[in-house]
Amino acid sequence: MTAFREPPIRPEYELALATPILGAAPLGASMQAAAGPRWFAFGELAWLRKAALLLVLALLWEALARWYDNELLLPTALATGRALIDGIATGELFGYVAVSFAVLTQGYLAGILGAFLLTWLAVSNRLGRELIDTLTSMFNPLPAIALLPLALLWFGLGKGSLIMVLMHSVMWPLTLNACAGFRAVPETLRMAGRNYGLKGLRLVLQILVPAALPAILSGLKIAWAFAWRTLIAAELVFGTTSGQGGLGWFIFQSRNELFTDKVFAGLAAVILIGLAVEHIVFQTLERVTVRRWGMQR
């Protein structure tokens, strides 16, 4: 009977690095050169691609307006640009935008506070979760602008009516996303937090909130979009607030005076503000949090 033998141990050895030839290009550089020129300026810069897309859309708009040849119904992109620049230069647009943002900030923050209270109720116990599921199913499909007549009846001609419809447009989508984010937190993370002695508020702030942050940020973006378009629509119907009109009122007034180029300039301002908030606020938040933590690509 043959005795069991252990396999021989492979001796370790070290190879010296080859000395690079003077003047030779690195391997990565040679592979890039073999692959041909790269359009890095256009392919790697997202802002350049988006600017090119906007330029193409503006050219199509200009061509369509010139073909239609009716400034009253469809002004050219150049005429709209001139109206937008004039509104900025004279400061007229800034006044309307400031009024809109003052109301929007109050309604948005109030909606966020209400959404987090509802989320806390939903994740605290089973009865609260069933209650919030029922409420979101009832009120989330209800358009916020449909509540404006009731808001006018209850709060009168003032900021209170606009803040009410803004709260409605913010609370329910944010509550849905936040609840989904908290429910999706793996049980392993919860157990790890408890093993470190985290309980109550510390467990929520240090474990649950960071884990659910991608869903919360998505809810904040959706809620912002809902609130912004709800405010513009409400101002078109509601008019002025305490004698001061917002951006929606500027669009409505320009339409009444048949300044179609100003109408399109107001719409362009709505779009540009939406793009600015998306890129400056929300993408910065994502970059310093969830992307930095490797939770989102």
PDB file of C-alpha atoms in Angstrom:
ATOM      1  CA  MET A   1       0.000   0.000   0.000  1.00  0.00           C
ATOM      2  CA  THR A   2       1.496   3.255  -1.133  1.00  0.00           C
ATOM      3  CA  ALA A   3       1.875   5.900   1.568  1.00  0.00           C
ATOM      4  CA  PHE A   4       0.100   9.251   1.004  1.00  0.00           C
ATOM      5  CA  ARG A   5       2.459  11.936  -0.173  1.00  0.00           C
ATOM      6  CA  GLU A   6       1.870  15.648   0.091  1.00  0.00           C
ATOM      7  CA  PRO A   7       2.198  17.598  -3.164  1.00  0.00           C
ATOM      8  CA  PRO A   8       5.546  19.325  -3.584  1.00  0.00           C
ATOM      9  CA  ILE A   9       5.663  22.991  -2.631  1.00  0.00           C
ATOM     10  CA  ARG A  10       6.286  25.231  -5.599  1.00  0.00           C
ATOM     11  CA  PRO A  11       9.312  27.414  -4.918  1.00  0.00           C
ATOM     12  CA  GLU A  12       8.704  31.132  -4.973  1.00  0.00           C
ATOM     13  CA  TYR A  13      10.716  33.389  -7.227  1.00  0.00           C
ATOM     14  CA  GLU A  14      10.627  37.003  -8.369  1.00  0.00           C
ATOM     15  CA  LEU A  15      11.057  38.310 -11.883  1.00  0.00           C
ATOM     16  CA  ALA A  16      12.747  41.633 -12.401  1.00  0.00           C
ATOM     17  CA  LEU A  17      10.770  44.232 -14.324  1.00  0.00           C
ATOM     18  CA  ALA A  18      11.938  44.753 -17.842  1.00  0.00           C
ATOM     19  CA  THR A  19      13.696  48.090 -18.374  1.00  0.00           C
ATOM     20  CA  PRO A  20      11.635  50.188 -20.774  1.00  0.00           C
ATOM     21  CA  ILE A  21      13.314  51.241 -23.953  1.00  0.00           C
ATOM     22  CA  LEU A  22      14.088  54.943 -24.040  1.00  0.00           C
ATOM     23  CA  GLY A  23      11.590  56.776 -26.188  1.00  0.00           C
ATOM     24  CA  ALA A  24       9.132  53.885 -26.346  1.00  0.00           C
ATOM     25  CA  ALA A  25       5.475  54.740 -25.759  1.00  0.00           C
ATOM     26  CA  PRO A  26       3.574  53.044 -22.913  1.00  0.00           C
ATOM     27  CA  LEU A  27       1.404  50.083 -23.769  1.00  0.00           C
ATOM     28  CA  GLY A  28      -1.852  51.975 -23.079  1.00  0.00           C
ATOM     29  CA  ALA A  29      -0.794  54.857 -25.301  1.00  0.00           C
ATOM     30  CA  SER A  30       0.157  52.483 -28.133  1.00  0.00           C
ATOM     31  CA  MET A  31      -3.209  50.744 -27.878  1.00  0.00           C
ATOM     32  CA  GLN A  32      -5.011  54.100 -27.988  1.00  0.00           C
ATOM     33  CA  ALA A  33      -2.970  55.111 -31.002  1.00  0.00           C
ATOM     34  CA  ALA A  34      -3.798  51.842 -32.713  1.00  0.00           C
ATOM     35  CA  ALA A  35      -7.470  52.328 -32.008  1.00  0.00           C
ATOM     36  CA  GLY A  36      -7.426  55.637 -33.896  1.00  0.00           C
ATOM     37  CA  PRO A  37      -8.276  59.213 -32.853  1.00  0.00           C
ATOM     38  CA  ARG A  38     -10.802  59.704 -30.073  1.00  0.00           C
ATOM     39  CA  TRP A  39     -13.479  62.352 -30.101  1.00  0.00           C
ATOM     40  CA  PHE A  40     -12.909  62.962 -26.413  1.00  0.00           C
ATOM     41  CA  ALA A  41     -14.088  66.566 -26.524  1.00  0.00           C
ATOM     42  CA  PHE A  42     -17.559  65.529 -27.668  1.00  0.00           C
ATOM     43  CA  GLY A  43     -17.794  61.991 -26.352  1.00  0.00           C
ATOM     44  CA  GLU A  44     -16.711  62.628 -22.772  1.00  0.00           C
ATOM     45  CA  LEU A  45     -18.268  66.020 -22.020  1.00  0.00           C
ATOM     46  CA  ALA A  46     -21.958  65.685 -21.246  1.00  0.00           C
ATOM     47  CA  TRP A  47     -22.575  69.443 -21.265  1.00  0.00           C
ATOM     48  CA  LEU A  48     -21.227  69.674 -24.829  1.00  0.00           C
ATOM     49  CA  ARG A  49     -23.583  66.959 -26.048  1.00  0.00           C
ATOM     50  CA  LYS A  50     -26.556  68.626 -24.362  1.00  0.00           C
ATOM     51  CA  ALA A  51     -25.600  72.026 -25.783  1.00  0.00           C
ATOM     52  CA  ALA A  52     -25.395  70.502 -29.255  1.00  0.00           C
ATOM     53  CA  LEU A  53     -28.835  68.935 -28.801  1.00  0.00           C
ATOM     54  CA  LEU A  54     -30.315  72.285 -27.717  1.00  0.00           C
ATOM     55  CA  LEU A  55     -28.722  73.970 -30.726  1.00  0.00           C
ATOM     56  CA  VAL A  56     -30.258  71.408 -33.083  1.00  0.00           C
ATOM     57  CA  LEU A  57     -33.689  71.928 -31.515  1.00  0.00           C
ATOM     58  CA  ALA A  58     -33.331  75.707 -31.838  1.00  0.00           C
ATOM     59  CA  LEU A  59     -32.411  75.394 -35.513  1.00  0.00           C
ATOM     60  CA  LEU A  60     -35.423  73.147 -36.167  1.00  0.00           C
ATOM     61  CA  TRP A  61     -37.643  75.644 -34.341  1.00  0.00           C
ATOM     62  CA  GLU A  62     -36.254  78.540 -36.386  1.00  0.00           C
ATOM     63  CA  ALA A  63     -36.775  76.677 -39.649  1.00  0.00           C
ATOM     64  CA  LEU A  64     -40.350  75.686 -38.747  1.00  0.00           C
ATOM     65  CA  ALA A  65     -41.263  79.242 -37.663  1.00  0.00           C
ATOM     66  CA  ARG A  66     -39.859  80.739 -40.863  1.00  0.00           C
ATOM     67  CA  TRP A  67     -41.740  78.182 -42.947  1.00  0.00           C
ATOM     68  CA  TYR A  68     -45.011  78.856 -41.056  1.00  0.00           C
ATOM     69  CA  ASP A  69     -44.396  82.623 -41.343  1.00  0.00           C
ATOM     70  CA  ASN A  70     -46.798  83.836 -38.634  1.00  0.00           C
ATOM     71  CA  GLU A  71     -45.129  85.663 -35.743  1.00  0.00           C
ATOM     72  CA  LEU A  72     -48.405  85.921 -33.843  1.00  0.00           C
ATOM     73  CA  LEU A  73     -48.855  82.146 -33.595  1.00  0.00           C
ATOM     74  CA  LEU A  74     -45.260  80.897 -33.719  1.00  0.00           C
ATOM     75  CA  PRO A  75     -42.403  83.388 -33.259  1.00  0.00           C
ATOM     76  CA  THR A  76     -38.935  82.429 -34.366  1.00  0.00           C
ATOM     77  CA  ALA A  77     -36.271  81.217 -31.998  1.00  0.00           C
ATOM     78  CA  LEU A  78     -34.350  84.454 -32.558  1.00  0.00           C
ATOM     79  CA  ALA A  79     -37.381  86.585 -31.634  1.00  0.00           C
ATOM     80  CA  THR A  80     -37.951  84.488 -28.517  1.00  0.00           C
ATOM     81  CA  GLY A  81     -34.290  84.811 -27.599  1.00  0.00           C
ATOM     82  CA  ARG A  82     -34.447  88.591 -27.978  1.00  0.00           C
ATOM     83  CA  ALA A  83     -37.570  88.752 -25.773  1.00  0.00           C
ATOM     84  CA  LEU A  84     -35.868  86.573 -23.154  1.00  0.00           C
ATOM     85  CA  ILE A  85     -32.711  88.706 -23.166  1.00  0.00           C
ATOM     86  CA  ASP A  86     -34.761  91.914 -22.965  1.00  0.00           C
ATOM     87  CA  GLY A  87     -36.712  90.536 -19.995  1.00  0.00           C
ATOM     88  CA  ILE A  88     -33.451  89.643 -18.230  1.00  0.00           C
ATOM     89  CA  ALA A  89     -31.748  92.945 -19.106  1.00  0.00           C
ATOM     90  CA  THR A  90     -34.636  95.065 -17.841  1.00  0.00           C
ATOM     91  CA  GLY A  91     -35.048  92.930 -14.736  1.00  0.00           C
ATOM     92  CA  GLU A  92     -38.706  92.244 -15.516  1.00  0.00           C
ATOM     93  CA  LEU A  93     -38.313  88.471 -15.532  1.00  0.00           C
ATOM     94  CA  PHE A  94     -36.298  88.455 -12.326  1.00  0.00           C
ATOM     95  CA  GLY A  95     -39.172  90.060 -10.451  1.00  0.00           C
ATOM     96  CA  TYR A  96     -41.669  87.460 -11.639  1.00  0.00           C
ATOM     97  CA  VAL A  97     -39.251  84.589 -10.974  1.00  0.00           C
ATOM     98  CA  ALA A  98     -38.541  85.892  -7.452  1.00  0.00           C
ATOM     99  CA  VAL A  99     -42.264  85.909  -6.611  1.00  0.00           C
ATOM    100  CA  SER A 100     -42.680  82.363  -7.945  1.00  0.00           C
ATOM    101  CA  PHE A 101     -39.656  81.046  -6.056  1.00  0.00           C
ATOM    102  CA  ALA A 102     -40.762  82.629  -2.780  1.00  0.00           C
ATOM    103  CA  VAL A 103     -44.054  80.731  -2.922  1.00  0.00           C
ATOM    104  CA  LEU A 104     -42.434  77.583  -4.310  1.00  0.00           C
ATOM    105  CA  THR A 105     -39.871  77.387  -1.508  1.00  0.00           C
ATOM    106  CA  GLN A 106     -42.526  77.612   1.200  1.00  0.00           C
ATOM    107  CA  GLY A 107     -44.785  75.006  -0.418  1.00  0.00           C
ATOM    108  CA  TYR A 108     -41.900  72.662  -1.258  1.00  0.00           C
ATOM    109  CA  LEU A 109     -40.453  72.709   2.262  1.00  0.00           C
ATOM    110  CA  ALA A 110     -43.890  72.261   3.823  1.00  0.00           C
ATOM    111  CA  GLY A 111     -44.520  69.299   1.511  1.00  0.00           C
ATOM    112  CA  ILE A 112     -41.158  67.738   2.425  1.00  0.00           C
ATOM    113  CA  LEU A 113     -41.961  68.069   6.123  1.00  0.00           C
ATOM    114  CA  GLY A 114     -45.369  66.480   5.629  1.00  0.00           C
ATOM    115  CA  ALA A 115     -43.889  63.674   3.506  1.00  0.00           C
ATOM    116  CA  PHE A 116     -41.304  62.748   6.132  1.00  0.00           C
ATOM    117  CA  LEU A 117     -43.944  62.730   8.860  1.00  0.00           C
ATOM    118  CA  LEU A 118     -46.055  60.375   6.743  1.00  0.00           C
ATOM    119  CA  THR A 119     -42.990  58.221   6.007  1.00  0.00           C
ATOM    120  CA  TRP A 120     -42.149  57.986   9.714  1.00  0.00           C
ATOM    121  CA  LEU A 121     -45.714  56.877  10.393  1.00  0.00           C
ATOM    122  CA  ALA A 122     -45.523  54.296   7.591  1.00  0.00           C
ATOM    123  CA  VAL A 123     -42.265  52.689   8.745  1.00  0.00           C
ATOM    124  CA  SER A 124     -43.058  52.786  12.475  1.00  0.00           C
ATOM    125  CA  ASN A 125     -45.791  50.142  12.554  1.00  0.00           C
ATOM    126  CA  ARG A 126     -47.999  48.001  10.358  1.00  0.00           C
ATOM    127  CA  LEU A 127     -51.167  50.017  10.927  1.00  0.00           C
ATOM    128  CA  GLY A 128     -49.393  53.212   9.882  1.00  0.00           C
ATOM    129  CA  ARG A 129     -48.069  51.523   6.733  1.00  0.00           C
ATOM    130  CA  GLU A 130     -51.538  50.386   5.727  1.00  0.00           C
ATOM    131  CA  LEU A 131     -52.950  53.857   6.425  1.00  0.00           C
ATOM    132  CA  ILE A 132     -50.295  55.619   4.318  1.00  0.00           C
ATOM    133  CA  ASP A 133     -50.707  53.071   1.496  1.00  0.00           C
ATOM    134  CA  THR A 134     -54.418  53.860   1.434  1.00  0.00           C
ATOM    135  CA  LEU A 135     -53.897  57.633   1.531  1.00  0.00           C
ATOM    136  CA  THR A 136     -51.291  57.623  -1.247  1.00  0.00           C
ATOM    137  CA  SER A 137     -53.529  55.453  -3.403  1.00  0.00           C
ATOM    138  CA  MET A 138     -56.337  57.963  -2.914  1.00  0.00           C
ATOM    139  CA  PHE A 139     -54.562  61.303  -3.215  1.00  0.00           C
ATOM    140  CA  ASN A 140     -51.504  60.684  -5.425  1.00  0.00           C
ATOM    141  CA  PRO A 141     -53.588  60.334  -8.643  1.00  0.00           C
ATOM    142  CA  LEU A 142     -55.517  63.507  -7.763  1.00  0.00           C
ATOM    143  CA  PRO A 143     -54.131  66.481  -9.733  1.00  0.00           C
ATOM    144  CA  ALA A 144     -52.971  69.256  -7.440  1.00  0.00           C
ATOM    145  CA  ILE A 145     -54.470  71.957  -9.670  1.00  0.00           C
ATOM    146  CA  ALA A 146     -57.909  70.369  -9.142  1.00  0.00           C
ATOM    147  CA  LEU A 147     -57.697  71.399  -5.480  1.00  0.00           C
ATOM    148  CA  LEU A 148     -57.238  75.067  -6.339  1.00  0.00           C
ATOM    149  CA  PRO A 149     -60.974  75.960  -6.164  1.00  0.00           C
ATOM    150  CA  LEU A 150     -61.167  74.393  -2.691  1.00  0.00           C
ATOM    151  CA  ALA A 151     -57.956  76.145  -1.675  1.00  0.00           C
ATOM    152  CA  LEU A 152     -59.390  79.487  -2.779  1.00  0.00           C
ATOM    153  CA  LEU A 153     -62.559  78.766  -0.797  1.00  0.00           C
ATOM    154  CA  TRP A 154     -60.659  77.844   2.365  1.00  0.00           C
ATOM    155  CA  PHE A 155     -57.678  80.215   2.275  1.00  0.00           C
ATOM    156  CA  GLY A 156     -58.849  83.027   0.003  1.00  0.00           C
ATOM    157  CA  LEU A 157     -56.756  85.101  -2.390  1.00  0.00           C
ATOM    158  CA  GLY A 158     -53.316  84.719  -0.887  1.00  0.00           C
ATOM    159  CA  LYS A 159     -50.232  82.557  -0.622  1.00  0.00           C
ATOM    160  CA  GLY A 160     -52.056  80.013   1.510  1.00  0.00           C
ATOM    161  CA  SER A 161     -53.992  78.669  -1.469  1.00  0.00           C
ATOM    162  CA  LEU A 162     -50.867  78.182  -3.556  1.00  0.00           C
ATOM    163  CA  ILE A 163     -48.965  76.617  -0.665  1.00  0.00           C
ATOM    164  CA  MET A 164     -51.781  74.117  -0.156  1.00  0.00           C
ATOM    165  CA  VAL A 165     -51.708  72.856  -3.749  1.00  0.00           C
ATOM    166  CA  LEU A 166     -47.895  72.782  -3.698  1.00  0.00           C
ATOM    167  CA  MET A 167     -47.910  70.673  -0.530  1.00  0.00           C
ATOM    168  CA  HIS A 168     -50.292  68.242  -2.194  1.00  0.00           C
ATOM    169  CA  SER A 169     -48.077  67.949  -5.276  1.00  0.00           C
ATOM    170  CA  VAL A 170     -44.952  67.314  -3.165  1.00  0.00           C
ATOM    171  CA  MET A 171     -46.136  65.067  -0.308  1.00  0.00           C
ATOM    172  CA  TRP A 172     -47.465  62.010  -2.083  1.00  0.00           C
ATOM    173  CA  PRO A 173     -44.705  61.233  -4.635  1.00  0.00           C
ATOM    174  CA  LEU A 174     -42.020  61.900  -2.023  1.00  0.00           C
ATOM    175  CA  THR A 175     -43.809  59.692   0.508  1.00  0.00           C
ATOM    176  CA  LEU A 176     -44.091  56.862  -1.996  1.00  0.00           C
ATOM    177  CA  ASN A 177     -40.381  56.998  -2.907  1.00  0.00           C
ATOM    178  CA  ALA A 178     -39.182  57.381   0.674  1.00  0.00           C
ATOM    179  CA  CYS A 179     -41.327  54.481   1.912  1.00  0.00           C
ATOM    180  CA  ALA A 180     -40.108  52.295  -0.950  1.00  0.00           C
ATOM    181  CA  GLY A 181     -36.503  53.209  -0.127  1.00  0.00           C
ATOM    182  CA  PHE A 182     -36.858  52.374   3.575  1.00  0.00           C
ATOM    183  CA  ARG A 183     -38.597  49.067   2.815  1.00  0.00           C
ATOM    184  CA  ALA A 184     -35.810  48.116   0.391  1.00  0.00           C
ATOM    185  CA  VAL A 185     -33.056  48.434   3.020  1.00  0.00           C
ATOM    186  CA  PRO A 186     -31.581  44.932   3.442  1.00  0.00           C
ATOM    187  CA  GLU A 187     -32.115  43.243   6.793  1.00  0.00           C
ATOM    188  CA  THR A 188     -28.364  42.623   6.933  1.00  0.00           C
ATOM    189  CA  LEU A 189     -27.725  46.351   7.243  1.00  0.00           C
ATOM    190  CA  ARG A 190     -30.322  46.657   9.989  1.00  0.00           C
ATOM    191  CA  MET A 191     -28.736  43.774  11.908  1.00  0.00           C
ATOM    192  CA  ALA A 192     -25.269  45.268  11.454  1.00  0.00           C
ATOM    193  CA  GLY A 193     -26.486  48.551  12.907  1.00  0.00           C
ATOM    194  CA  ARG A 194     -28.032  46.798  15.898  1.00  0.00           C
ATOM    195  CA  ASN A 195     -24.804  44.852  16.449  1.00  0.00           C
ATOM    196  CA  TYR A 196     -23.011  48.188  16.757  1.00  0.00           C
ATOM    197  CA  GLY A 197     -25.515  49.260  19.391  1.00  0.00           C
ATOM    198  CA  LEU A 198     -27.520  51.624  17.190  1.00  0.00           C
ATOM    199  CA  LYS A 199     -31.161  52.048  18.175  1.00  0.00           C
ATOM    200  CA  GLY A 200     -34.024  54.394  17.472  1.00  0.00           C
ATOM    201  CA  LEU A 201     -33.059  57.678  15.864  1.00  0.00           C
ATOM    202  CA  ARG A 202     -29.359  56.768  15.579  1.00  0.00           C
ATOM    203  CA  LEU A 203     -30.251  53.626  13.616  1.00  0.00           C
ATOM    204  CA  VAL A 204     -32.483  55.653  11.306  1.00  0.00           C
ATOM    205  CA  LEU A 205     -29.961  58.458  10.677  1.00  0.00           C
ATOM    206  CA  GLN A 206     -26.829  56.308  10.358  1.00  0.00           C
ATOM    207  CA  ILE A 207     -28.192  53.190   8.631  1.00  0.00           C
ATOM    208  CA  LEU A 208     -31.667  53.576   7.152  1.00  0.00           C
ATOM    209  CA  VAL A 209     -31.443  57.097   5.700  1.00  0.00           C
ATOM    210  CA  PRO A 210     -28.091  56.563   3.865  1.00  0.00           C
ATOM    211  CA  ALA A 211     -29.305  53.216   2.502  1.00  0.00           C
ATOM    212  CA  ALA A 212     -32.613  54.705   1.317  1.00  0.00           C
ATOM    213  CA  LEU A 213     -31.045  57.952   0.033  1.00  0.00           C
ATOM    214  CA  PRO A 214     -31.174  57.064  -3.704  1.00  0.00           C
ATOM    215  CA  ALA A 215     -34.940  56.584  -3.488  1.00  0.00           C
ATOM    216  CA  ILE A 216     -35.332  59.724  -1.365  1.00  0.00           C
ATOM    217  CA  LEU A 217     -33.380  61.826  -3.867  1.00  0.00           C
ATOM    218  CA  SER A 218     -35.487  60.460  -6.715  1.00  0.00           C
ATOM    219  CA  GLY A 219     -38.603  61.421  -4.765  1.00  0.00           C
ATOM    220  CA  LEU A 220     -37.240  64.922  -4.165  1.00  0.00           C
ATOM    221  CA  LYS A 221     -36.597  65.377  -7.896  1.00  0.00           C
ATOM    222  CA  ILE A 222     -40.050  64.134  -8.858  1.00  0.00           C
ATOM    223  CA  ALA A 223     -41.647  66.308  -6.173  1.00  0.00           C
ATOM    224  CA  TRP A 224     -39.706  69.361  -7.396  1.00  0.00           C
ATOM    225  CA  ALA A 225     -40.917  68.820 -10.977  1.00  0.00           C
ATOM    226  CA  PHE A 226     -44.512  68.374  -9.807  1.00  0.00           C
ATOM    227  CA  ALA A 227     -44.338  71.473  -7.603  1.00  0.00           C
ATOM    228  CA  TRP A 228     -42.769  73.659 -10.312  1.00  0.00           C
ATOM    229  CA  ARG A 229     -45.316  72.829 -12.987  1.00  0.00           C
ATOM    230  CA  THR A 230     -48.194  72.978 -10.493  1.00  0.00           C
ATOM    231  CA  LEU A 231     -47.118  76.477  -9.453  1.00  0.00           C
ATOM    232  CA  ILE A 232     -46.934  77.726 -13.044  1.00  0.00           C
ATOM    233  CA  ALA A 233     -50.368  76.244 -13.818  1.00  0.00           C
ATOM    234  CA  ALA A 234     -51.852  77.689 -10.624  1.00  0.00           C
ATOM    235  CA  GLU A 235     -50.472  81.137 -11.420  1.00  0.00           C
ATOM    236  CA  LEU A 236     -52.022  80.947 -14.882  1.00  0.00           C
ATOM    237  CA  VAL A 237     -55.416  80.377 -13.235  1.00  0.00           C
ATOM    238  CA  PHE A 238     -54.948  82.122  -9.921  1.00  0.00           C
ATOM    239  CA  GLY A 239     -53.252  85.262 -11.211  1.00  0.00           C
ATOM    240  CA  THR A 240     -51.460  87.450  -8.703  1.00  0.00           C
ATOM    241  CA  THR A 241     -50.667  86.890  -5.045  1.00  0.00           C
ATOM    242  CA  SER A 242     -51.071  89.958  -2.848  1.00  0.00           C
ATOM    243  CA  GLY A 243     -50.754  92.188  -5.888  1.00  0.00           C
ATOM    244  CA  GLN A 244     -47.588  90.421  -7.146  1.00  0.00           C
ATOM    245  CA  GLY A 245     -47.575  88.035 -10.078  1.00  0.00           C
ATOM    246  CA  GLY A 246     -45.252  85.125 -10.711  1.00  0.00           C
ATOM    247  CA  LEU A 247     -43.824  83.634 -13.874  1.00  0.00           C
ATOM    248  CA  GLY A 248     -47.114  81.950 -14.774  1.00  0.00           C
ATOM    249  CA  TRP A 249     -48.891  85.286 -14.482  1.00  0.00           C
ATOM    250  CA  PHE A 250     -46.260  86.825 -16.789  1.00  0.00           C
ATOM    251  CA  ILE A 251     -47.056  84.189 -19.421  1.00  0.00           C
ATOM    252  CA  PHE A 252     -50.805  84.700 -19.044  1.00  0.00           C
ATOM    253  CA  GLN A 253     -50.551  88.484 -19.221  1.00  0.00           C
ATOM    254  CA  SER A 254     -48.293  88.339 -22.293  1.00  0.00           C
ATOM    255  CA  ARG A 255     -50.823  86.105 -24.032  1.00  0.00           C
ATOM    256  CA  ASN A 256     -53.619  88.577 -23.280  1.00  0.00           C
ATOM    257  CA  GLU A 257     -51.549  91.386 -24.779  1.00  0.00           C
ATOM    258  CA  LEU A 258     -50.687  89.211 -27.850  1.00  0.00           C
ATOM    259  CA  PHE A 259     -46.941  89.330 -27.115  1.00  0.00           C
ATOM    260  CA  THR A 260     -46.374  85.781 -28.298  1.00  0.00           C
ATOM    261  CA  ASP A 261     -42.602  86.161 -28.214  1.00  0.00           C
ATOM    262  CA  LYS A 262     -42.850  86.994 -24.492  1.00  0.00           C
ATOM    263  CA  VAL A 263     -45.090  83.952 -23.967  1.00  0.00           C
ATOM    264  CA  PHE A 264     -42.412  81.719 -25.468  1.00  0.00           C
ATOM    265  CA  ALA A 265     -39.746  83.596 -23.505  1.00  0.00           C
ATOM    266  CA  GLY A 266     -41.633  82.825 -20.289  1.00  0.00           C
ATOM    267  CA  LEU A 267     -41.908  79.167 -21.262  1.00  0.00           C
ATOM    268  CA  ALA A 268     -38.182  79.126 -22.064  1.00  0.00           C
ATOM    269  CA  ALA A 269     -37.499  80.616 -18.628  1.00  0.00           C
ATOM    270  CA  VAL A 270     -39.542  77.822 -17.008  1.00  0.00           C
ATOM    271  CA  ILE A 271     -37.491  75.214 -18.897  1.00  0.00           C
ATOM    272  CA  LEU A 272     -34.131  76.869 -18.161  1.00  0.00           C
ATOM    273  CA  ILE A 273     -34.917  77.155 -14.450  1.00  0.00           C
ATOM    274  CA  GLY A 274     -35.895  73.481 -14.379  1.00  0.00           C
ATOM    275  CA  LEU A 275     -32.625  72.501 -16.072  1.00  0.00           C
ATOM    276  CA  ALA A 276     -30.590  74.705 -13.722  1.00  0.00           C
ATOM    277  CA  VAL A 277     -32.172  73.232 -10.579  1.00  0.00           C
ATOM    278  CA  GLU A 278     -31.726  69.699 -11.912  1.00  0.00           C
ATOM    279  CA  HIS A 279     -28.027  70.148 -12.726  1.00  0.00           C
ATOM    280  CA  ILE A 280     -26.909  72.504  -9.960  1.00  0.00           C
ATOM    281  CA  VAL A 281     -28.898  71.192  -6.997  1.00  0.00           C
ATOM    282  CA  PHE A 282     -29.881  67.563  -7.515  1.00  0.00           C
ATOM    283  CA  GLN A 283     -26.910  66.344  -9.530  1.00  0.00           C
ATOM    284  CA  THR A 284     -24.573  67.975  -6.998  1.00  0.00           C
ATOM    285  CA  LEU A 285     -26.417  66.191  -4.177  1.00  0.00           C
ATOM    286  CA  GLU A 286     -26.136  62.880  -6.006  1.00  0.00           C
ATOM    287  CA  ARG A 287     -22.460  63.417  -6.763  1.00  0.00           C
ATOM    288  CA  VAL A 288     -21.455  64.151  -3.166  1.00  0.00           C
ATOM    289  CA  THR A 289     -23.613  61.398  -1.659  1.00  0.00           C
ATOM    290  CA  VAL A 290     -24.864  58.310  -3.473  1.00  0.00           C
ATOM    291  CA  ARG A 291     -22.392  58.400  -6.389  1.00  0.00           C
ATOM    292  CA  ARG A 292     -19.493  59.040  -4.044  1.00  0.00           C
ATOM    293  CA  TRP A 293     -20.609  56.147  -1.867  1.00  0.00           C
ATOM    294  CA  GLY A 294     -20.858  53.802  -4.876  1.00  0.00           C
ATOM    295  CA  MET A 295     -24.631  53.375  -4.558  1.00  0.00           C
ATOM    296  CA  GLN A 296     -25.422  54.831  -7.980  1.00  0.00           C
ATOM    297  CA  ARG A 297     -23.633  54.977 -11.318  1.00  0.00           C
TER     298      ARG A 297
END
